[in-house]
């Protein structure tokens, strides 16, 4: 998902202990098992803290980088209405990033540190934002599929054991539904339009379907940190469970649009009711997550440039604040 | 030039008149005025509030969770502060 990098890049964080006693760890696990929320200043194992910092900051970075593919179409949205909607959606993504950075900061990591880790390439963000948005239909596909997949993942995160993360996710989920619905509506409008418009929608689905499925991360059998995250109730469902749920709800939506899912092995299992699908191209996934996707370099370059170009504004605001404080102290 | 980050502010929002302000999250800002504007843009994009308080996070005085059982202990043995502590016969009304 937005934090799928956790499944690969963690080098056994959860195994490293912070010198805690068994009594402390047991008491902590008992609180988790009793569905108590853990709050910022509560005692927690170091590994729990580190896992959350990584997961929440990756999630935040994904929201921030996720503004770029959509921003690509801001000046070319087909109408003023679509442009206003897209602008509001992108502003929401920035807001989601800020809620999440705020939640991560409660764990003792600074905003500057997180931003530095993103810019240096140390921190990951979701693979999905390394794909280009080639046509307007891609904006529809992102809202429908990418935000749809995000919702699938984020709803269980509202019940995450860490209070500040859970509250941030509740706020995000309230806003995310608009994103998905506006995306579906773009697709619907295209599908009810001319042949060319419908073909454009199909092309967007073709390109975004598999990357959307990859958002849920590797298969459960290959996911290293799931068990500990499940025990700590940071994660509530496995990657494959969430992916299956997403496929099951999305296929009928594609049918409604009159679009074809680009998978010739896709079929509904009559006994289970679930859709079965072809194997995901994990090679592509690992390439994208390790920096070799179609847009990784462009995304990072743009983020670094925006950060550098904004430096003087941040400095000027500080200087202005200091000057005002001096003036009021003197008065 | 220093590269110091902007201070952190905690944000409290009154969602409508008649309700108290409630903690919403935090924002960074160079000064108080910017903190209010950032809080508005971050936490009330859908008219979630009619009033915002912001306060520098380092100005908040908080109780210590590690000491919370001792801190709140004085209230624990005073069950007589609750109305259910008193046995009143059922036939007595309006009490």
Short mmCIF file of C-alpha atoms in Angstrom, two decimals:
data_model
loop_
_atom_site.label_atom_id
_atom_site.label_comp_id
_atom_site.label_asym_id
_atom_site.label_seq_id
_atom_site.Cartn_x
_atom_site.Cartn_y
_atom_site.Cartn_z
CA UNK A 1 0.00 0.00 0.00
CA UNK A 2 1.22 3.51 0.64
CA UNK A 3 3.61 1.84 3.03
CA UNK A 4 4.39 -1.22 0.95
CA UNK A 5 8.14 -0.45 1.20
CA UNK A 6 7.93 -1.78 4.74
CA UNK A 7 7.54 -5.25 3.41
CA UNK A 8 10.94 -5.12 1.77
CA UNK A 9 13.17 -2.49 3.18
CA UNK A 10 12.94 -3.27 6.88
CA UNK A 11 16.03 -5.04 8.05
CA UNK A 12 14.46 -6.70 11.02
CA UNK A 13 13.45 -3.60 12.95
CA UNK A 14 10.88 -5.61 14.77
CA UNK A 15 13.52 -8.09 15.90
CA UNK A 16 15.76 -5.42 17.42
CA UNK A 17 14.79 -4.88 21.00
CA UNK A 18 15.31 -1.67 22.90
CA UNK A 19 16.45 -3.52 26.03
CA UNK A 20 12.92 -3.94 27.35
CA UNK A 21 12.06 -6.48 30.00
CA UNK A 22 9.72 -9.34 29.31
CA UNK A 23 7.29 -7.92 31.89
CA UNK A 24 7.14 -4.60 30.06
CA UNK A 25 6.63 -6.27 26.70
CA UNK A 26 3.92 -8.57 28.08
CA UNK A 27 2.12 -5.68 29.75
CA UNK A 28 2.25 -3.73 26.49
CA UNK A 29 0.93 -6.67 24.48
CA UNK A 30 -1.86 -7.11 27.03
CA UNK A 31 -2.95 -3.51 26.45
CA UNK A 32 -2.95 -4.12 22.69
CA UNK A 33 -4.87 -7.38 23.07
CA UNK A 34 -7.47 -5.54 25.18
CA UNK A 35 -7.91 -3.12 22.22
CA UNK A 36 -6.58 -0.22 24.28
CA UNK A 37 -5.15 2.63 22.22
CA UNK A 38 -1.51 3.53 22.74
CA UNK A 39 -0.94 7.27 23.06
CA UNK A 40 2.11 9.37 22.28
CA UNK A 41 3.70 9.55 25.71
CA UNK A 42 2.81 6.01 26.78
CA UNK A 43 5.53 3.45 27.23
CA UNK A 44 6.06 1.40 24.07
CA UNK A 45 8.71 -1.02 22.79
CA UNK A 46 11.35 0.67 20.64
CA UNK A 47 10.54 -1.65 17.75
CA UNK A 48 6.87 -0.60 17.88
CA UNK A 49 7.93 3.04 17.79
CA UNK A 50 10.35 2.50 14.90
CA UNK A 51 7.87 0.47 12.88
CA UNK A 52 5.24 3.18 13.27
CA UNK A 53 7.64 6.00 12.41
CA UNK A 54 8.60 4.19 9.22
CA UNK A 55 5.05 3.28 8.29
CA UNK A 56 3.47 6.67 9.04
CA UNK A 57 6.27 8.66 7.40
CA UNK A 58 6.17 6.48 4.27
CA UNK A 59 2.44 6.99 4.19
CA UNK A 60 2.93 10.76 4.49
CA UNK A 61 5.60 10.79 1.77
CA UNK A 62 3.22 8.90 -0.53
CA UNK A 63 0.57 11.57 -0.09
CA UNK A 64 3.07 14.30 -0.87
CA UNK A 65 4.61 12.61 -3.92
CA UNK A 66 1.11 11.55 -4.96
CA UNK A 67 0.29 15.17 -5.75
CA UNK A 68 2.66 15.14 -8.72
CA UNK A 69 0.96 12.74 -11.15
CA UNK A 70 -2.32 14.61 -10.66
CA UNK A 71 -0.72 18.04 -10.75
CA UNK A 72 0.41 17.12 -14.25
CA UNK A 73 -3.18 17.63 -15.48
CA UNK A 74 -4.17 20.70 -13.49
CA UNK A 75 -3.59 23.16 -16.30
CA UNK A 76 -5.20 20.87 -18.87
CA UNK A 77 -8.33 19.74 -17.06
CA UNK A 78 -11.18 19.68 -19.59
CA UNK A 79 -13.37 22.22 -17.77
CA UNK A 80 -13.24 24.78 -15.01
CA UNK A 81 -15.34 22.48 -12.83
CA UNK A 82 -12.93 19.57 -13.30
CA UNK A 83 -10.03 21.87 -12.62
CA UNK A 84 -11.52 23.15 -9.36
CA UNK A 85 -12.26 19.57 -8.27
CA UNK A 86 -8.76 18.38 -9.11
CA UNK A 87 -7.24 21.31 -7.27
CA UNK A 88 -9.32 20.48 -4.18
CA UNK A 89 -8.29 16.84 -4.39
CA UNK A 90 -4.61 17.68 -4.64
CA UNK A 91 -4.96 20.05 -1.70
CA UNK A 92 -6.51 17.16 0.25
CA UNK A 93 -3.46 15.01 -0.55
CA UNK A 94 -1.24 17.72 0.92
CA UNK A 95 -3.52 17.84 3.96
CA UNK A 96 -3.33 14.05 4.35
CA UNK A 97 0.45 14.27 4.22
CA UNK A 98 0.37 16.90 6.96
CA UNK A 99 -1.99 14.91 9.24
CA UNK A 100 0.36 11.98 8.89
CA UNK A 101 3.59 13.90 9.44
CA UNK A 102 1.92 15.32 12.55
CA UNK A 103 1.06 11.80 13.77
CA UNK A 104 4.62 10.59 13.13
CA UNK A 105 6.07 13.56 15.01
CA UNK A 106 4.25 12.46 18.17
CA UNK A 107 6.64 9.49 18.17
CA UNK A 108 9.65 11.74 18.54
CA UNK A 109 10.89 12.14 14.97
CA UNK A 110 11.16 15.69 13.59
CA UNK A 111 9.49 16.93 10.43
CA UNK A 112 12.86 18.03 9.07
CA UNK A 113 14.29 14.56 9.60
CA UNK A 114 11.42 12.92 7.73
CA UNK A 115 11.67 15.38 4.86
CA UNK A 116 15.44 14.87 4.71
CA UNK A 117 14.95 11.10 4.54
CA UNK A 118 12.51 11.48 1.65
CA UNK A 119 14.78 13.83 -0.27
CA UNK A 120 17.87 11.69 0.24
CA UNK A 121 16.01 8.63 -1.04
CA UNK A 122 16.39 6.83 2.29
CA UNK A 123 12.64 6.79 2.89
CA UNK A 124 10.27 5.10 0.45
CA UNK A 125 6.87 6.04 -0.89
CA UNK A 126 4.26 4.01 -2.72
CA UNK A 127 5.30 2.48 -6.05
CA UNK A 128 2.06 3.65 -7.67
CA UNK A 129 3.18 7.28 -7.91
CA UNK A 130 6.08 6.35 -10.15
CA UNK A 131 3.77 5.77 -13.10
CA UNK A 132 3.08 8.61 -15.55
CA UNK A 133 -0.31 10.23 -16.15
CA UNK A 134 -0.39 10.27 -19.95
CA UNK A 135 -4.01 11.25 -20.57
CA UNK A 136 -6.90 12.90 -18.75
CA UNK A 137 -8.45 9.47 -18.27
CA UNK A 138 -5.52 8.61 -16.00
CA UNK A 139 -6.88 11.16 -13.52
CA UNK A 140 -10.13 9.19 -13.53
CA UNK A 141 -8.31 5.88 -13.16
CA UNK A 142 -6.23 7.20 -10.26
CA UNK A 143 -9.27 8.40 -8.35
CA UNK A 144 -11.22 5.21 -9.02
CA UNK A 145 -8.47 2.60 -8.63
CA UNK A 146 -5.61 4.15 -6.68
CA UNK A 147 -7.80 5.95 -4.17
CA UNK A 148 -10.09 2.92 -4.12
CA UNK A 149 -7.17 0.69 -3.18
CA UNK A 150 -6.03 3.27 -0.63
CA UNK A 151 -9.47 3.27 1.03
CA UNK A 152 -9.38 -0.53 1.25
CA UNK A 153 -6.14 -0.25 3.19
CA UNK A 154 -6.95 2.82 5.22
CA UNK A 155 -10.30 1.81 6.66
CA UNK A 156 -8.71 -0.91 8.83
CA UNK A 157 -5.96 1.56 9.77
CA UNK A 158 -8.65 3.69 11.45
CA UNK A 159 -8.61 0.95 14.12
CA UNK A 160 -4.82 0.87 14.39
CA UNK A 161 -3.54 0.50 17.96
CA UNK A 162 -1.64 3.81 17.88
CA UNK A 163 -4.08 6.61 18.75
CA UNK A 164 -2.61 9.51 16.74
CA UNK A 165 -2.28 7.36 13.58
CA UNK A 166 -5.77 6.01 14.00
CA UNK A 167 -7.24 9.51 14.40
CA UNK A 168 -5.33 10.80 11.36
CA UNK A 169 -6.67 7.89 9.30
CA UNK A 170 -10.26 8.58 10.37
CA UNK A 171 -9.83 12.12 9.09
CA UNK A 172 -8.26 10.90 5.84
CA UNK A 173 -10.96 8.30 5.21
CA UNK A 174 -13.72 10.90 5.57
CA UNK A 175 -12.15 12.82 2.69
CA UNK A 176 -11.02 9.93 0.54
CA UNK A 177 -14.48 8.89 -0.54
CA UNK A 178 -14.86 12.10 -2.55
CA UNK A 179 -11.63 11.25 -4.35
CA UNK A 180 -12.78 7.85 -5.44
CA UNK A 181 -16.23 8.97 -6.50
CA UNK A 182 -14.92 11.89 -8.57
CA UNK A 183 -12.51 9.46 -10.29
CA UNK A 184 -15.26 7.01 -11.10
CA UNK A 185 -17.39 9.85 -12.42
CA UNK A 186 -14.60 10.91 -14.78
CA UNK A 187 -14.41 7.33 -16.06
CA UNK A 188 -18.18 7.13 -16.39
CA UNK A 189 -18.32 10.37 -18.36
CA UNK A 190 -15.62 9.13 -20.73
CA UNK A 191 -17.31 5.75 -21.12
CA UNK A 192 -20.59 7.42 -22.03
CA UNK A 193 -18.82 9.71 -24.50
CA UNK A 194 -17.38 9.07 -27.93
CA UNK A 195 -15.59 5.89 -29.02
CA UNK A 196 -12.26 7.69 -28.62
CA UNK A 197 -13.13 8.80 -25.10
CA UNK A 198 -14.13 5.30 -24.10
CA UNK A 199 -10.93 3.94 -25.63
CA UNK A 200 -9.01 6.46 -23.55
CA UNK A 201 -10.71 5.18 -20.39
CA UNK A 202 -9.90 1.58 -21.35
CA UNK A 203 -6.27 2.50 -21.98
CA UNK A 204 -6.03 4.14 -18.53
CA UNK A 205 -7.51 1.04 -16.90
CA UNK A 206 -5.04 -1.14 -18.82
CA UNK A 207 -2.09 0.82 -17.51
CA UNK A 208 -3.29 1.36 -13.93
CA UNK A 209 -4.86 -2.02 -13.11
CA UNK A 210 -1.72 -4.00 -12.31
CA UNK A 211 0.14 -1.17 -10.56
CA UNK A 212 -3.00 -0.69 -8.40
CA UNK A 213 -2.93 -4.36 -7.38
CA UNK A 214 0.76 -3.99 -6.52
CA UNK A 215 -0.12 -1.22 -4.09
CA UNK A 216 -1.14 -3.86 -1.55
CA UNK A 217 2.45 -5.10 -1.40
CA UNK A 218 3.94 -8.57 -1.90
CA UNK A 219 2.03 -11.82 -1.42
CA UNK A 220 1.58 -12.80 2.21
CA UNK A 221 4.12 -15.59 1.81
CA UNK A 222 6.77 -12.99 0.88
CA UNK A 223 5.80 -10.28 3.37
CA UNK A 224 8.39 -10.14 6.13
CA UNK A 225 6.93 -7.86 8.74
CA UNK A 226 3.26 -8.68 8.61
CA UNK A 227 3.14 -11.02 11.60
CA UNK A 228 4.57 -8.54 14.09
CA UNK A 229 2.44 -5.69 12.73
CA UNK A 230 -0.65 -7.87 13.02
CA UNK A 231 0.22 -8.81 16.62
CA UNK A 232 0.62 -5.13 17.46
CA UNK A 233 -2.65 -4.36 15.67
CA UNK A 234 -0.99 -1.83 13.42
CA UNK A 235 -2.13 -3.98 10.54
CA UNK A 236 -5.49 -5.74 10.68
CA UNK A 237 -5.64 -7.63 7.39
CA UNK A 238 -2.96 -9.24 5.25
CA UNK A 239 -1.83 -7.86 1.88
CA UNK A 240 -3.55 -10.65 -0.04
CA UNK A 241 -6.81 -10.32 1.89
CA UNK A 242 -7.02 -6.61 1.13
CA UNK A 243 -6.05 -7.11 -2.51
CA UNK A 244 -8.76 -9.75 -2.90
CA UNK A 245 -11.36 -7.44 -1.37
CA UNK A 246 -10.33 -4.69 -3.75
CA UNK A 247 -10.58 -6.94 -6.81
CA UNK A 248 -13.96 -8.27 -5.71
CA UNK A 249 -15.50 -4.83 -5.40
CA UNK A 250 -13.80 -3.30 -8.44
CA UNK A 251 -14.56 -5.88 -11.14
CA UNK A 252 -18.33 -5.20 -11.05
CA UNK A 253 -17.59 -1.46 -11.26
CA UNK A 254 -15.53 -2.05 -14.41
CA UNK A 255 -18.43 -4.10 -15.79
CA UNK A 256 -20.76 -1.20 -15.13
CA UNK A 257 -18.45 1.11 -17.06
CA UNK A 258 -18.34 -1.42 -19.91
CA UNK A 259 -14.56 -1.69 -19.56
CA UNK A 260 -12.47 -4.84 -19.61
CA UNK A 261 -10.03 -5.68 -16.84
CA UNK A 262 -6.70 -6.42 -18.59
CA UNK A 263 -6.40 -9.98 -17.28
CA UNK A 264 -7.48 -12.89 -19.49
CA UNK A 265 -7.40 -15.29 -16.53
CA UNK A 266 -9.77 -13.19 -14.42
CA UNK A 267 -12.83 -15.20 -13.47
CA UNK A 268 -15.22 -15.50 -10.58
CA UNK A 269 -14.97 -18.66 -8.52
CA UNK A 270 -18.57 -19.76 -8.20
CA UNK A 271 -18.02 -21.50 -4.88
CA UNK A 272 -16.17 -18.76 -3.05
CA UNK A 273 -17.63 -15.81 -4.93
CA UNK A 274 -14.11 -14.35 -5.17
CA UNK A 275 -12.38 -13.38 -8.38
CA UNK A 276 -9.28 -15.33 -9.34
CA UNK A 277 -6.59 -13.53 -11.29
CA UNK A 278 -3.25 -13.99 -13.03
CA UNK A 279 0.01 -13.80 -11.15
CA UNK A 280 1.26 -10.26 -10.55
CA UNK A 281 4.52 -9.28 -12.23
CA UNK A 282 6.56 -8.94 -9.03
CA UNK A 283 9.70 -8.22 -11.02
CA UNK A 284 8.14 -4.96 -12.15
CA UNK A 285 7.06 -4.19 -8.60
CA UNK A 286 10.57 -4.67 -7.20
CA UNK A 287 12.07 -2.59 -10.01
CA UNK A 288 9.72 0.30 -9.29
CA UNK A 289 10.15 0.15 -5.53
CA UNK A 290 13.92 0.09 -5.83
CA UNK A 291 13.98 3.25 -7.91
CA UNK A 292 13.72 2.06 -11.50
CA UNK A 293 10.09 2.78 -12.30
CA UNK A 294 9.09 5.02 -15.21
CA UNK A 295 9.00 8.24 -13.13
CA UNK A 296 11.04 7.67 -9.93
CA UNK A 297 13.79 10.07 -10.91
CA UNK A 298 11.42 12.74 -12.17
CA UNK A 299 9.31 12.59 -8.98
CA UNK A 300 12.32 12.93 -6.70
CA UNK A 301 13.91 15.68 -8.78
CA UNK A 302 10.70 17.69 -8.70
CA UNK A 303 10.30 17.26 -4.93
CA UNK A 304 13.91 18.30 -4.28
CA UNK A 305 13.53 21.33 -6.53
CA UNK A 306 10.31 22.38 -4.81
CA UNK A 307 12.01 22.00 -1.43
CA UNK A 308 15.07 24.00 -2.48
CA UNK A 309 13.05 26.68 -4.24
CA UNK A 310 10.94 27.11 -1.10
CA UNK A 311 13.93 27.52 1.22
CA UNK A 312 13.99 31.32 1.01
CA UNK A 313 10.29 31.49 1.84
CA UNK A 314 10.77 29.41 4.98
CA UNK A 315 13.73 31.57 5.98
CA UNK A 316 11.90 34.81 5.27
CA UNK A 317 8.92 33.71 7.37
CA UNK A 318 11.22 32.91 10.28
CA UNK A 319 12.99 36.25 9.96
CA UNK A 320 9.66 38.08 9.83
CA UNK A 321 8.43 36.22 12.92
CA UNK A 322 11.65 37.03 14.80
CA UNK A 323 11.42 40.70 13.83
CA UNK A 324 7.81 40.91 14.98
CA UNK A 325 8.65 39.19 18.26
CA UNK A 326 11.52 41.66 18.85
CA UNK A 327 9.26 44.60 18.08
CA UNK A 328 6.57 43.47 20.50
CA UNK A 329 9.20 42.77 23.20
CA UNK A 330 10.59 46.28 22.76
CA UNK A 331 7.16 47.92 22.89
CA UNK B 1 21.13 31.37 7.54
CA UNK B 2 19.77 28.84 10.00
CA UNK B 3 17.93 25.81 8.72
CA UNK B 4 15.89 25.47 11.89
CA UNK B 5 12.39 24.13 11.47
CA UNK B 6 9.29 26.18 12.25
CA UNK B 7 7.80 25.62 15.71
CA UNK B 8 5.05 23.07 16.23
CA UNK B 9 1.56 24.20 17.26
CA UNK B 10 -1.33 22.10 18.55
CA UNK B 11 -4.68 22.84 16.93
CA UNK B 12 -8.05 22.87 18.71
CA UNK B 13 -11.29 23.31 16.81
CA UNK B 14 -14.83 24.21 17.89
CA UNK B 15 -16.96 22.43 15.33
CA UNK B 16 -20.06 24.54 16.11
CA UNK B 17 -21.28 26.99 18.69
CA UNK B 18 -22.28 25.23 21.86
CA UNK B 19 -19.52 22.62 21.69
CA UNK B 20 -16.10 22.90 23.26
CA UNK B 21 -12.84 23.08 21.32
CA UNK B 22 -11.35 19.68 20.59
CA UNK B 23 -7.82 18.69 19.69
CA UNK B 24 -7.54 18.15 15.92
CA UNK B 25 -3.81 17.70 15.32
CA UNK B 26 -0.78 19.88 14.84
CA UNK B 27 0.83 22.22 12.32
CA UNK B 28 4.18 23.91 11.92
CA UNK B 29 4.27 27.68 11.50
CA UNK B 30 6.75 30.52 11.81
CA UNK B 31 4.43 32.56 14.06
CA UNK B 32 1.01 32.58 15.69
CA UNK B 33 -0.82 34.18 12.79
CA UNK B 34 0.58 31.70 10.30
CA UNK B 35 -0.31 28.88 12.70
CA UNK B 36 -3.96 29.96 12.59
CA UNK B 37 -3.95 30.17 8.80
CA UNK B 38 -2.20 26.81 8.42
CA UNK B 39 -4.60 25.22 10.91
CA UNK B 40 -7.55 26.55 8.91
CA UNK B 41 -6.16 25.22 5.62
CA UNK B 42 -5.18 21.87 7.11
CA UNK B 43 -8.09 21.04 9.39
CA UNK B 44 -11.16 22.96 8.20
CA UNK B 45 -11.28 22.56 4.42
CA UNK B 46 -14.86 21.30 4.71
CA UNK B 47 -16.22 23.83 7.21
CA UNK B 48 -15.36 21.59 10.16
CA UNK B 49 -15.02 24.55 12.47
CA UNK B 50 -16.32 27.93 13.58
CA UNK B 51 -13.39 28.72 15.86
CA UNK B 52 -9.75 27.64 16.10
CA UNK B 53 -7.27 27.79 18.96
CA UNK B 54 -3.59 27.21 18.31
CA UNK B 55 -0.96 26.95 21.02
CA UNK B 56 2.76 26.26 20.80
CA UNK B 57 3.25 22.57 21.63
CA UNK B 58 6.13 23.40 23.97
CA UNK B 59 3.77 25.58 26.02
CA UNK B 60 1.44 22.73 26.94
CA UNK B 61 1.82 21.29 30.42
CA UNK B 62 0.74 17.66 30.51
CA UNK B 63 0.42 14.93 33.11
CA UNK B 64 2.86 12.06 32.80
CA UNK B 65 1.29 8.78 31.61
CA UNK B 66 3.90 6.77 33.53
CA UNK B 67 2.67 8.44 36.73
CA UNK B 68 -1.00 8.38 35.84
CA UNK B 69 -2.10 5.76 38.38
CA UNK B 70 -0.54 7.69 41.26
CA UNK B 71 -1.70 11.01 39.82
CA UNK B 72 -5.34 9.98 39.54
CA UNK B 73 -5.33 7.73 42.60
CA UNK B 74 -7.00 10.26 44.97
CA UNK B 75 -10.28 9.91 43.03
CA UNK B 76 -10.31 6.14 43.01
CA UNK B 77 -11.52 5.41 46.57
CA UNK B 78 -14.28 8.00 46.58
CA UNK B 79 -17.16 6.04 45.13
CA UNK B 80 -19.53 8.09 47.29
CA UNK B 81 -19.11 10.88 44.74
CA UNK B 82 -21.30 8.88 42.36
CA UNK B 83 -25.10 8.91 42.65
CA UNK B 84 -25.28 5.10 42.34
CA UNK B 85 -23.46 4.79 45.69
CA UNK B 86 -26.70 5.58 47.55
CA UNK B 87 -29.44 2.99 48.11
CA UNK B 88 -32.82 4.64 47.75
CA UNK B 89 -36.02 2.56 47.99
CA UNK B 90 -37.74 2.13 44.63
CA UNK B 91 -40.99 3.72 45.83
CA UNK B 92 -39.27 7.07 46.37
CA UNK B 93 -39.75 9.06 43.20
CA UNK B 94 -38.05 12.01 41.58
CA UNK B 95 -34.75 11.40 43.32
#
